[in-house]
Coordinates of C-alpha atoms and ligand atoms in Angstrom, one line a residue:
X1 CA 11.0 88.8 -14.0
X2 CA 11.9 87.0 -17.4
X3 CA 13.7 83.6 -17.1
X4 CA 15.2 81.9 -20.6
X5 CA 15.7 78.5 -19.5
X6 CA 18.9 76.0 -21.1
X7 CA 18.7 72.4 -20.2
X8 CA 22.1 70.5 -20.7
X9 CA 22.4 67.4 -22.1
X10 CA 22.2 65.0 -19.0
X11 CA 18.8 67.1 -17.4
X12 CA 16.9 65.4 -20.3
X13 CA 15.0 63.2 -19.0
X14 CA 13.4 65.9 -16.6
X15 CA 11.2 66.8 -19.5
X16 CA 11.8 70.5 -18.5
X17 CA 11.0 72.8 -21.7
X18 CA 13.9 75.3 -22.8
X19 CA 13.0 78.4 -23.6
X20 CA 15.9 79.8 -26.4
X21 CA 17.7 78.1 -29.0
X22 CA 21.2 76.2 -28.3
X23 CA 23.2 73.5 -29.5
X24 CA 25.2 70.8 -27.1
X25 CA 27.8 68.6 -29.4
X26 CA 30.6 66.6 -29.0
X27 CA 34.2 66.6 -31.0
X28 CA 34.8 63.4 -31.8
X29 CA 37.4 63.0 -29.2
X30 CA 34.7 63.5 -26.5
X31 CA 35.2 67.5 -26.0
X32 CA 32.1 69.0 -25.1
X33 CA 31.1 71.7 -27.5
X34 CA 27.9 74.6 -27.0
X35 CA 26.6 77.2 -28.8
X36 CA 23.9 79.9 -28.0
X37 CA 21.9 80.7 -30.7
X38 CA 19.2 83.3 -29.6
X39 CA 20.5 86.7 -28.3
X40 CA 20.2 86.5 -24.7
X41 CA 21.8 89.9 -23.8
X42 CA 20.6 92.0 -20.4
X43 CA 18.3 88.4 -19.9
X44 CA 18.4 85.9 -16.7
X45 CA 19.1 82.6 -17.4
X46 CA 18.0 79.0 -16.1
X47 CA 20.7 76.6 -16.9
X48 CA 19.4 73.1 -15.8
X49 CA 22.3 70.0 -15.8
X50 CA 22.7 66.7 -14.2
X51 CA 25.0 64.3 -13.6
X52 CA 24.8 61.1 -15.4
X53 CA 27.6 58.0 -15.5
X54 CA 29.7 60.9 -17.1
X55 CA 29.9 63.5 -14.0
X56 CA 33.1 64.7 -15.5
X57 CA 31.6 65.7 -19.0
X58 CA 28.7 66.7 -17.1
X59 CA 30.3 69.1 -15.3
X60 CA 32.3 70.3 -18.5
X61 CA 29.5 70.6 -20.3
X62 CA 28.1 72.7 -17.3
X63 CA 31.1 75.1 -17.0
X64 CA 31.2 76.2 -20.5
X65 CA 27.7 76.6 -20.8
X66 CA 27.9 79.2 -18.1
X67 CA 30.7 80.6 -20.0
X68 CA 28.8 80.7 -22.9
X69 CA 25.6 82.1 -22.0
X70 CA 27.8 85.0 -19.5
X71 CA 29.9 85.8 -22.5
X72 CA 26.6 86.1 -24.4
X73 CA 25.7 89.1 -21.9
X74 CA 23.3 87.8 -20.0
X75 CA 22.2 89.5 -16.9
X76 CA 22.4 86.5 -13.9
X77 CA 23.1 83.1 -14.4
X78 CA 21.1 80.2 -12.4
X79 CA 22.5 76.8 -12.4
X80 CA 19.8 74.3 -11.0
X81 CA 21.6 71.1 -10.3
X82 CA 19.9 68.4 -8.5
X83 CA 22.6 66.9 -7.4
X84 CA 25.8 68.1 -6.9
X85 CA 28.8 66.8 -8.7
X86 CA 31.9 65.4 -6.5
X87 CA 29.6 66.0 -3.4
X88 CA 31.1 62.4 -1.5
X89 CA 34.8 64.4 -1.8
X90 CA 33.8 67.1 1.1
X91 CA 36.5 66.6 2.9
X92 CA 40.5 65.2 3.1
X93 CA 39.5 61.7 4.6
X94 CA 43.6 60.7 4.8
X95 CA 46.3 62.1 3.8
X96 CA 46.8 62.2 -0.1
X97 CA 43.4 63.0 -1.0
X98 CA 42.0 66.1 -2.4
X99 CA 38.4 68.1 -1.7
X100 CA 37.0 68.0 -5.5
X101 CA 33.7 69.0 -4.3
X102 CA 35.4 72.5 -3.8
X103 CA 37.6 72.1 -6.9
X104 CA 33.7 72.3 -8.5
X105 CA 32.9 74.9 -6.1
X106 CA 36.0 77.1 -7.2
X107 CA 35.2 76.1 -11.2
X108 CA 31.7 77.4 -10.7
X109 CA 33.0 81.0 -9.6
X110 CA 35.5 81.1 -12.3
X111 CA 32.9 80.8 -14.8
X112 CA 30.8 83.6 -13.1
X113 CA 27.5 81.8 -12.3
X114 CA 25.5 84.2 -10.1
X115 CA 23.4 81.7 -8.1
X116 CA 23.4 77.6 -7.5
X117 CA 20.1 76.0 -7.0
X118 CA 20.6 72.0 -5.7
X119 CA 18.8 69.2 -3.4
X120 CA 19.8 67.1 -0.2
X121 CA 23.8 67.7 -0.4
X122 CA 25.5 65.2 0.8
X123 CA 27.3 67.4 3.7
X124 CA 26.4 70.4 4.7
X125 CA 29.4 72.2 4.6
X126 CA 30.0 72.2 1.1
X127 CA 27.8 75.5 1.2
X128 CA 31.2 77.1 2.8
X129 CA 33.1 75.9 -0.2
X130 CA 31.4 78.6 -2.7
X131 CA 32.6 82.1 -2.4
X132 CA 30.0 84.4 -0.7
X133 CA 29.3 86.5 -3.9
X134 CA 27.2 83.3 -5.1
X135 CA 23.8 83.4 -3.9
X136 CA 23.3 79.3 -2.9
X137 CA 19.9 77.6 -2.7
X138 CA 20.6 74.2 -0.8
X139 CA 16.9 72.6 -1.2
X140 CA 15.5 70.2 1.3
X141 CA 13.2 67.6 -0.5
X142 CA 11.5 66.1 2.6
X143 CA 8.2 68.0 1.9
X144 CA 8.7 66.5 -1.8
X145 CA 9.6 62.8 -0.5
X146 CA 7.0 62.9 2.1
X147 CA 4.4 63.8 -0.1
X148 CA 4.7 61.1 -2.4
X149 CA 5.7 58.5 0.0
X150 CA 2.8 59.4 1.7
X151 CA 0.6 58.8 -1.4
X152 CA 2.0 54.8 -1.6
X153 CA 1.6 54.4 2.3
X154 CA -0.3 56.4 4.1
X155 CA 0.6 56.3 7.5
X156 CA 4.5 55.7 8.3
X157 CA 4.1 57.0 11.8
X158 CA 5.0 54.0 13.5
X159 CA 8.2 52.6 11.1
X160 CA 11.5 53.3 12.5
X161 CA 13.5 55.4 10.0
X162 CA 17.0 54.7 9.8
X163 CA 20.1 56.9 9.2
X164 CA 22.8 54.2 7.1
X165 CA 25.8 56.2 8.7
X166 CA 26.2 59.5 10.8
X167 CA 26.1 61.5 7.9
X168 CA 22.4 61.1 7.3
X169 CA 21.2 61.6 10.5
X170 CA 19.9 64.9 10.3
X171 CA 18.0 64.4 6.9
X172 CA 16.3 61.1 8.5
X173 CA 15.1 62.9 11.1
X174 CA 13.9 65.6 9.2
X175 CA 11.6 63.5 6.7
X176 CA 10.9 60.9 9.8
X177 CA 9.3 63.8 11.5
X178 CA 7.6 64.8 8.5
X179 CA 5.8 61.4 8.2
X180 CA 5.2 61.9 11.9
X181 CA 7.0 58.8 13.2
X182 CA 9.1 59.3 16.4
X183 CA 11.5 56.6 15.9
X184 CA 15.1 56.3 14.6
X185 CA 17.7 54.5 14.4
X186 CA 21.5 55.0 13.0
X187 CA 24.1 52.4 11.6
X188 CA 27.2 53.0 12.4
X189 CA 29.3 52.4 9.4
X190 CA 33.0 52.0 8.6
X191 CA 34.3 52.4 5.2
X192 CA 37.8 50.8 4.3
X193 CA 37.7 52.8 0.8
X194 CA 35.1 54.3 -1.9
X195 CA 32.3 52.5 -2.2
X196 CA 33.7 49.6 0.4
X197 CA 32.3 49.2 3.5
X198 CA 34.5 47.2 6.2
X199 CA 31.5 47.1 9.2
X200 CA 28.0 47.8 10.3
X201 CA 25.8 48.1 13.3
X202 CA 22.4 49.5 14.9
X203 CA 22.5 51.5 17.2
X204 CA 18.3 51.9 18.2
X205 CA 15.7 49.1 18.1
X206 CA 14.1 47.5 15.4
X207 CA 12.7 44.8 16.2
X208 CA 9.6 43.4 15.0
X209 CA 9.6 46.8 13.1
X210 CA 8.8 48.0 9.9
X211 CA 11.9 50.0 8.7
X212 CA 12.1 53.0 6.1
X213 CA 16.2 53.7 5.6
X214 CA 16.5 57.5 4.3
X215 CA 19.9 58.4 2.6
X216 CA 21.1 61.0 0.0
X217 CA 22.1 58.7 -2.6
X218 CA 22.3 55.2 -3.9
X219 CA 25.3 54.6 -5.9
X220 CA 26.2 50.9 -6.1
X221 CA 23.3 49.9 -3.3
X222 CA 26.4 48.4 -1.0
X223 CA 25.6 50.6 1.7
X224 CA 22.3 50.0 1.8
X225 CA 22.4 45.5 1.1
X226 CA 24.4 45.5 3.9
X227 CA 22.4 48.2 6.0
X228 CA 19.3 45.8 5.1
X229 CA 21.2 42.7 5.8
X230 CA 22.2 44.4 9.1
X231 CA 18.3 45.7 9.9
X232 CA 17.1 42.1 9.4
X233 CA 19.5 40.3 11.7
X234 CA 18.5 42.9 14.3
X235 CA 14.7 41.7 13.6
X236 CA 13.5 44.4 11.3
X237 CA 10.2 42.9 9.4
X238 CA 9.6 45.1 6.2
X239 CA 12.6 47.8 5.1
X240 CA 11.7 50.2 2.1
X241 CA 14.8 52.4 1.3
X242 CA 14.3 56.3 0.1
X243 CA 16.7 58.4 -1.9
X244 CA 17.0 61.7 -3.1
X245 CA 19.6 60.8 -6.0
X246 CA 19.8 57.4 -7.5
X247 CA 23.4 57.4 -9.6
X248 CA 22.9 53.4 -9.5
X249 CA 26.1 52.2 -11.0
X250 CA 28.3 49.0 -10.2
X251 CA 26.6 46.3 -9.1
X252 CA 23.2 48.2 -7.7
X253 CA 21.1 46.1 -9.9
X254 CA 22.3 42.8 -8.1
X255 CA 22.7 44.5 -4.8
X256 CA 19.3 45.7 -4.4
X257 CA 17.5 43.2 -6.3
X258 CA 13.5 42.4 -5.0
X259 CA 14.3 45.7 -2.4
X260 CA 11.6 48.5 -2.4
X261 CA 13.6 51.6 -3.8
X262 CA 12.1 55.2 -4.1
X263 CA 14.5 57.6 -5.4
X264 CA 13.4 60.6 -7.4
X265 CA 14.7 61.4 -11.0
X266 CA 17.4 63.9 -10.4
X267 CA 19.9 61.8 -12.1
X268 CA 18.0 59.6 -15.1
X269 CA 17.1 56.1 -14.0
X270 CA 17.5 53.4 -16.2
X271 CA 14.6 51.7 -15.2
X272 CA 14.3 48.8 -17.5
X273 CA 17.5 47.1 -15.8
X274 CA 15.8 48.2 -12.0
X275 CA 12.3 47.2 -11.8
X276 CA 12.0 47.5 -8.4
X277 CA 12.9 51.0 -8.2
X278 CA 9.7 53.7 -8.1
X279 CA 10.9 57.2 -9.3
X280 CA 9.7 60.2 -7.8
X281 CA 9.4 62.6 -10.9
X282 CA 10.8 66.1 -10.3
X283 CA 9.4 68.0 -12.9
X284 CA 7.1 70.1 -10.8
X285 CA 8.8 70.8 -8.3
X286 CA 11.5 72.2 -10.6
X287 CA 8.7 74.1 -12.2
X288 CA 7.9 75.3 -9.3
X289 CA 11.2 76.5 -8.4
X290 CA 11.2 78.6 -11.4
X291 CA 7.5 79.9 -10.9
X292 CA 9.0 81.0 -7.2
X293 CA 12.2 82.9 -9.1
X294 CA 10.4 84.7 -11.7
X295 CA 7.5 85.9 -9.1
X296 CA 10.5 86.5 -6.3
X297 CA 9.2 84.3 -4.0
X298 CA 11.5 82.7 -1.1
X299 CA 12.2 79.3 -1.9
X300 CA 12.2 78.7 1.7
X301 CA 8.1 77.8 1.3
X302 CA 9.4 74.5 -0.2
X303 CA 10.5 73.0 2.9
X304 CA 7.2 73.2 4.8
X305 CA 5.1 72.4 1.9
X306 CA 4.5 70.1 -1.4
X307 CA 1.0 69.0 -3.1
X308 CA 0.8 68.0 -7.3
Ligands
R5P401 C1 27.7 57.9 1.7 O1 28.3 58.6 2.6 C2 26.5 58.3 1.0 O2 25.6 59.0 1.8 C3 25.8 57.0 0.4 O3 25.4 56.2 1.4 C4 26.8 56.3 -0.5 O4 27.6 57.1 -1.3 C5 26.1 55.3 -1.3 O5 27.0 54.6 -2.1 P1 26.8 53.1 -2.4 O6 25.4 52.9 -2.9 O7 27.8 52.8 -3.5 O8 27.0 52.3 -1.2

């Protein structure tokens, strides 16, 4: 099977290669604008995007891309996002608050995108947000994580790995057991709003314990200075932090300053500002993705294998 690829203005610094001609411009109010240049009728399209410190545009610049490139007659429309936009907003935490991951969900169908390929979502159910006529690809990158923590440590088997709130439980567990360690731990956290955390505490022992905390993202790194505050105080020695998606805004810089970080690049890293950060690239395994669509091969073989 053919596969044009498009990659969108934020998905960059994946150094993925398009395969047709398009254009991605701005109006000088900010509008995003795009324009297809190579026929692309009866063809299946690749349209790779991710989210920067402008989700919002991101996600425009997404949406009418699809629209362009279905209007353009193309045959099935992949979107491969590596992280998905408005994930944190799964749910109505209190009253007054809306569920924008599936306003994104709902603005995806509109546009008639025919499948949705993404990494580590941030909950779960977010899958049951997209109407079933979507075919959705929800990839696990422990196999991807493992392998290249794996590479920088060698044996992990005896750190404790550590879920920063309930949420992550299941995905610390997942690339724990990967790295063939048997031990966990889970902080439970209490948020007083976005991005503000009111309280912390491990439940598990660390003591005298190396520590690897696994979570889906690092935004501002508040969750994980205080979950690293909270390890040590409980008698953690060493604490390395993994994440699949580092947005790194606010005060992350500060926050996790001197801090081990591996993140991988599904959102571009500025990495002058973060020296401490190592960045797992994704290039291959993106490749690979696409390698596995145009031969029509289950993606499922990702989960129980990676090697570069
Ligand atoms: C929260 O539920 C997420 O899994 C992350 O822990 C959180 O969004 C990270 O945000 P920050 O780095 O700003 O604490």
């Amino acid at each position: 099977m053919e596969l044009e690829t498009i990659i969108c203005s934020s998905a960059r610094h994946l150094n993925l290669e398009p395969s047709i001609s398009y254009t991605t411009e701005r109006f000088s109010n900010g509008e995003e604008n795009v324009e297809i240049k190579d026929s692309i009728r009866e063809k299946q399209v690749l349209i790779v995007q991710s989210f920067s410190k402008n989700p919002a545009g991101d996600l425009m610049e997404l949406i009418i891309m699809i629209d362009a490139v279905r209007r353009s007659g193309a045959s099935k429309i992949i979107a491969l996002i590596p992280i998905f936009p408005y994930s944190r907003q799964d749910r109505r935490h209190s009253s007054g608050t809306p569920v924008s991951a599936k306003i994104v969900c709902d603005m995806l169908n509109i546009v008639n995108v025919d499948r949705i390929i993404t990494f580590d979502l941030h909950a779960d159910q977010i899958q049951g947000m997209i109407n079933s006529r979507i075919q959705f690809d929800h990839i696990s990158t422990r196999m991807f994580l493992s392998f290249h923590l794996q590479k920088k440590y060698k044996d992990l088997s005896n750190w404790v790995f550590c879920s920063p709130d309930a949420g992550s439980i299941k995905r610390t567990k997942a690339l724990g057991g990967k790295l063939e360690s048997k031990d966990y731990c889970i902080i439970n956290k209490v948020r007083s709003s976005a991005n503000v955390i009111e309280s912390m505490e491990v439940i598990g022992d660390v003591k005298n314990r190396n520590v690897v905390i696994v979570d889906d993202m690092i935004d501002t790194g508040g969750t994980l200075a205080k979950a690293i505050k909270v390890l040590k105080e409980n008698g953690a020695n060493n604490v390395i932090v993994v994440a699949t998606h580092g947005i790194l805004s606010g005060n992350v810089y500060k926050n996790l300053k001197n801090q081990e970080v591996f993140i991988t690049d599904s959102v571009a890293v500025d990495s002058d500002k973060f020296t401490d950060v190592n960045v797992f690239k994704l290039k291959h395994f993106i490749i690979s993705i696409k390698n596995r669509i145009v031969n029509n091969i289950p993606l499922g073989s990702l989960f129980d294998y990676w090697n570069e």
